[in-house]
Tab-separated table of C-alpha atoms in Angstrom:
chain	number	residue	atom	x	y	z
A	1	UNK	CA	0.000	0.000	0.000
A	2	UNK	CA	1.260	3.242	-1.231
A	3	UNK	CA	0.812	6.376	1.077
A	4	UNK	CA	1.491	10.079	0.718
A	5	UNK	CA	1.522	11.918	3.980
A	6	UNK	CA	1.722	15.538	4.099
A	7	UNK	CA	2.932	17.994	6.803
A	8	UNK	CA	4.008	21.684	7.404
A	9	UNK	CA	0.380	23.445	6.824
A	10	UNK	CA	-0.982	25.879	9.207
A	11	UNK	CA	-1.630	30.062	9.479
A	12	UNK	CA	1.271	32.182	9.113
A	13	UNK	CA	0.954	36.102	8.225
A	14	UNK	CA	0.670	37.864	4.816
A	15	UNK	CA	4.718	38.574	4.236
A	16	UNK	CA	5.629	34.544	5.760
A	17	UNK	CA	6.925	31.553	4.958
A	18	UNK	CA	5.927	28.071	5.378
A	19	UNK	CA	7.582	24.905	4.054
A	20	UNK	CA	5.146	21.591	2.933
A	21	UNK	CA	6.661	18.342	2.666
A	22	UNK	CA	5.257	15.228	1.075
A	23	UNK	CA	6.555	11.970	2.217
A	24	UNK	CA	5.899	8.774	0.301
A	25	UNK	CA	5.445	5.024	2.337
A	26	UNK	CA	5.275	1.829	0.779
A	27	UNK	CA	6.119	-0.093	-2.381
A	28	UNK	CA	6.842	2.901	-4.663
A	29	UNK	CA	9.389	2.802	-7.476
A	30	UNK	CA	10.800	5.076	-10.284
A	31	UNK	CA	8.845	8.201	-9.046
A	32	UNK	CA	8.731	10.406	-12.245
A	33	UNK	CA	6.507	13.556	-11.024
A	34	UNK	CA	5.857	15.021	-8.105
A	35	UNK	CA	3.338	17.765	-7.599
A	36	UNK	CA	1.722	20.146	-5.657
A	37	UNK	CA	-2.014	21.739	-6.708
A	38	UNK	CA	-3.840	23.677	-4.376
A	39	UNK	CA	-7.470	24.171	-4.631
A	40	UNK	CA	-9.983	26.792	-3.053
A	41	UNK	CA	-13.780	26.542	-1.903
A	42	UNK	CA	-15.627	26.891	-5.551
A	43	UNK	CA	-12.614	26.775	-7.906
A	44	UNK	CA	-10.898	23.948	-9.895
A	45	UNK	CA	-7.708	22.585	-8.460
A	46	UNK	CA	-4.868	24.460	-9.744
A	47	UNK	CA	-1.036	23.188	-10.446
A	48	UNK	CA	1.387	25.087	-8.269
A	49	UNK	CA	4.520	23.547	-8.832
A	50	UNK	CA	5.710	20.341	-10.647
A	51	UNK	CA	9.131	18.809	-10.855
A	52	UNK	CA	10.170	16.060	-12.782
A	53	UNK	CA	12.800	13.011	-12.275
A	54	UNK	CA	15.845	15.158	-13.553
A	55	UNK	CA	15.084	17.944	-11.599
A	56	UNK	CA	13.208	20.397	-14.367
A	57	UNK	CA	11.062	22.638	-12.490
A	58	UNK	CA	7.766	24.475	-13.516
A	59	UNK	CA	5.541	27.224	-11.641
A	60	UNK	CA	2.324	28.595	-11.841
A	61	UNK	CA	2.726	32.032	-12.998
A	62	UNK	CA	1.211	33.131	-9.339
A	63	UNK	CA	4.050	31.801	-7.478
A	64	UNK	CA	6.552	32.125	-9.621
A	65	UNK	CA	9.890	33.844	-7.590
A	66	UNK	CA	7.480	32.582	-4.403
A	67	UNK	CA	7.352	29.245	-4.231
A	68	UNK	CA	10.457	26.857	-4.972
A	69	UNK	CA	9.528	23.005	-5.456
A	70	UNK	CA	12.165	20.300	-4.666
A	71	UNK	CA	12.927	16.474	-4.152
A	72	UNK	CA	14.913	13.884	-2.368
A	73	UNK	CA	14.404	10.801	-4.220
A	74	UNK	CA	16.467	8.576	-1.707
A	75	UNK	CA	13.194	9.885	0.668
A	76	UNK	CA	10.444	9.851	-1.567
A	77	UNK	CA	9.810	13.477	-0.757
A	78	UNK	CA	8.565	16.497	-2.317
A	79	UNK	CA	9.023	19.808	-0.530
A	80	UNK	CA	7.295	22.956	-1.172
A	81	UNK	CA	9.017	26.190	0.278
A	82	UNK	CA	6.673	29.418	0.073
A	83	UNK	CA	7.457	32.805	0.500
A	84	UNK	CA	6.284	35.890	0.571
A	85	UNK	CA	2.799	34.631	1.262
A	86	UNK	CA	0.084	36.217	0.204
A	87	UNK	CA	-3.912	36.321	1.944
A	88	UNK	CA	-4.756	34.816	-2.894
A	89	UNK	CA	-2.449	32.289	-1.318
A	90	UNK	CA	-5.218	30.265	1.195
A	91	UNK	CA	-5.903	26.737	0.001
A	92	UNK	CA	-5.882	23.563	0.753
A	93	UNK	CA	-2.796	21.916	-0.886
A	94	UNK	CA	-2.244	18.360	-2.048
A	95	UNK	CA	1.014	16.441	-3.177
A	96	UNK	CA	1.031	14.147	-5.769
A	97	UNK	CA	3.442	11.683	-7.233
A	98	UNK	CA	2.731	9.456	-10.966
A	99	UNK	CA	5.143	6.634	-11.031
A	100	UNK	CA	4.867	4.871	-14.316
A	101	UNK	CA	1.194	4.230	-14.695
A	102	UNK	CA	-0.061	4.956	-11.120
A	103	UNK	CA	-0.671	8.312	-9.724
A	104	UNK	CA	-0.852	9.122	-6.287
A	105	UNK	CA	-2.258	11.875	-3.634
A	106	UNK	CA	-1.471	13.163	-0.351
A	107	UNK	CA	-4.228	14.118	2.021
A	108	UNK	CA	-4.647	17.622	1.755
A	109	UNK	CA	-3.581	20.436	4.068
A	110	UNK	CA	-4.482	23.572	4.923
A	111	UNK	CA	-2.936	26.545	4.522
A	112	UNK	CA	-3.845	29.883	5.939
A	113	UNK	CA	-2.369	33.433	5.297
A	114	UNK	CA	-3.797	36.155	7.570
A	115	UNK	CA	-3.467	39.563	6.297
């Protein structure tokens, strides 16, 4: 059984930081992509930040400078660092990894940014 747990949510102030990791358990091999969408009451879920198994990195043009995505492969993680946080920035954000055929999601964590 494949699991994708999630930390590093919570309320920080307009002007913070907060780093999200993404931690993979179980029998998964030859990670290709690991992602992070976020998705707010009555919109669609929208791509943040996307890295791929040699390291390319992509943004959504909203976080772009902001937001840096990363990976440890020995770990199975994906990290999300966030700066400069912004109130546009509230969400609840989800990992998720596609190795080979299979795609997998974290749980889902808020995040909060208080003006």
């Amino acid at each position: 059984q494949v699991q994708l747990v999630e930390s590093g949510g919570g309320l920080v102030h307009a002007g913070g930081s907060l780093r999200r990791s993404c931690a993979g358990s179980g029998s998964i091999f030859s990670i290709d992509v690991m992602v992070w969408y976020r998705q707010t009451p009555g919109k669609q879920r929208e791509l943040v930040a996307v890295i791929n198994s040699g390291g390319s990195t992509n943004y959504a043009d909203s976080v772009k400078g902001r937001f840096t995505i990363s990976r440890d492969n020995a770990k199975n993680t994906v990290y999300l660092q966030m700066n400069s946080l912004k109130p546009e920035d509230k969400a609840v954000y989800y990992c998720s990894v596609i190795a080979g055929t299979a795609n997998y999601w974290g749980q889902g964590t808020q995040v909060t940014v208080s003006s």
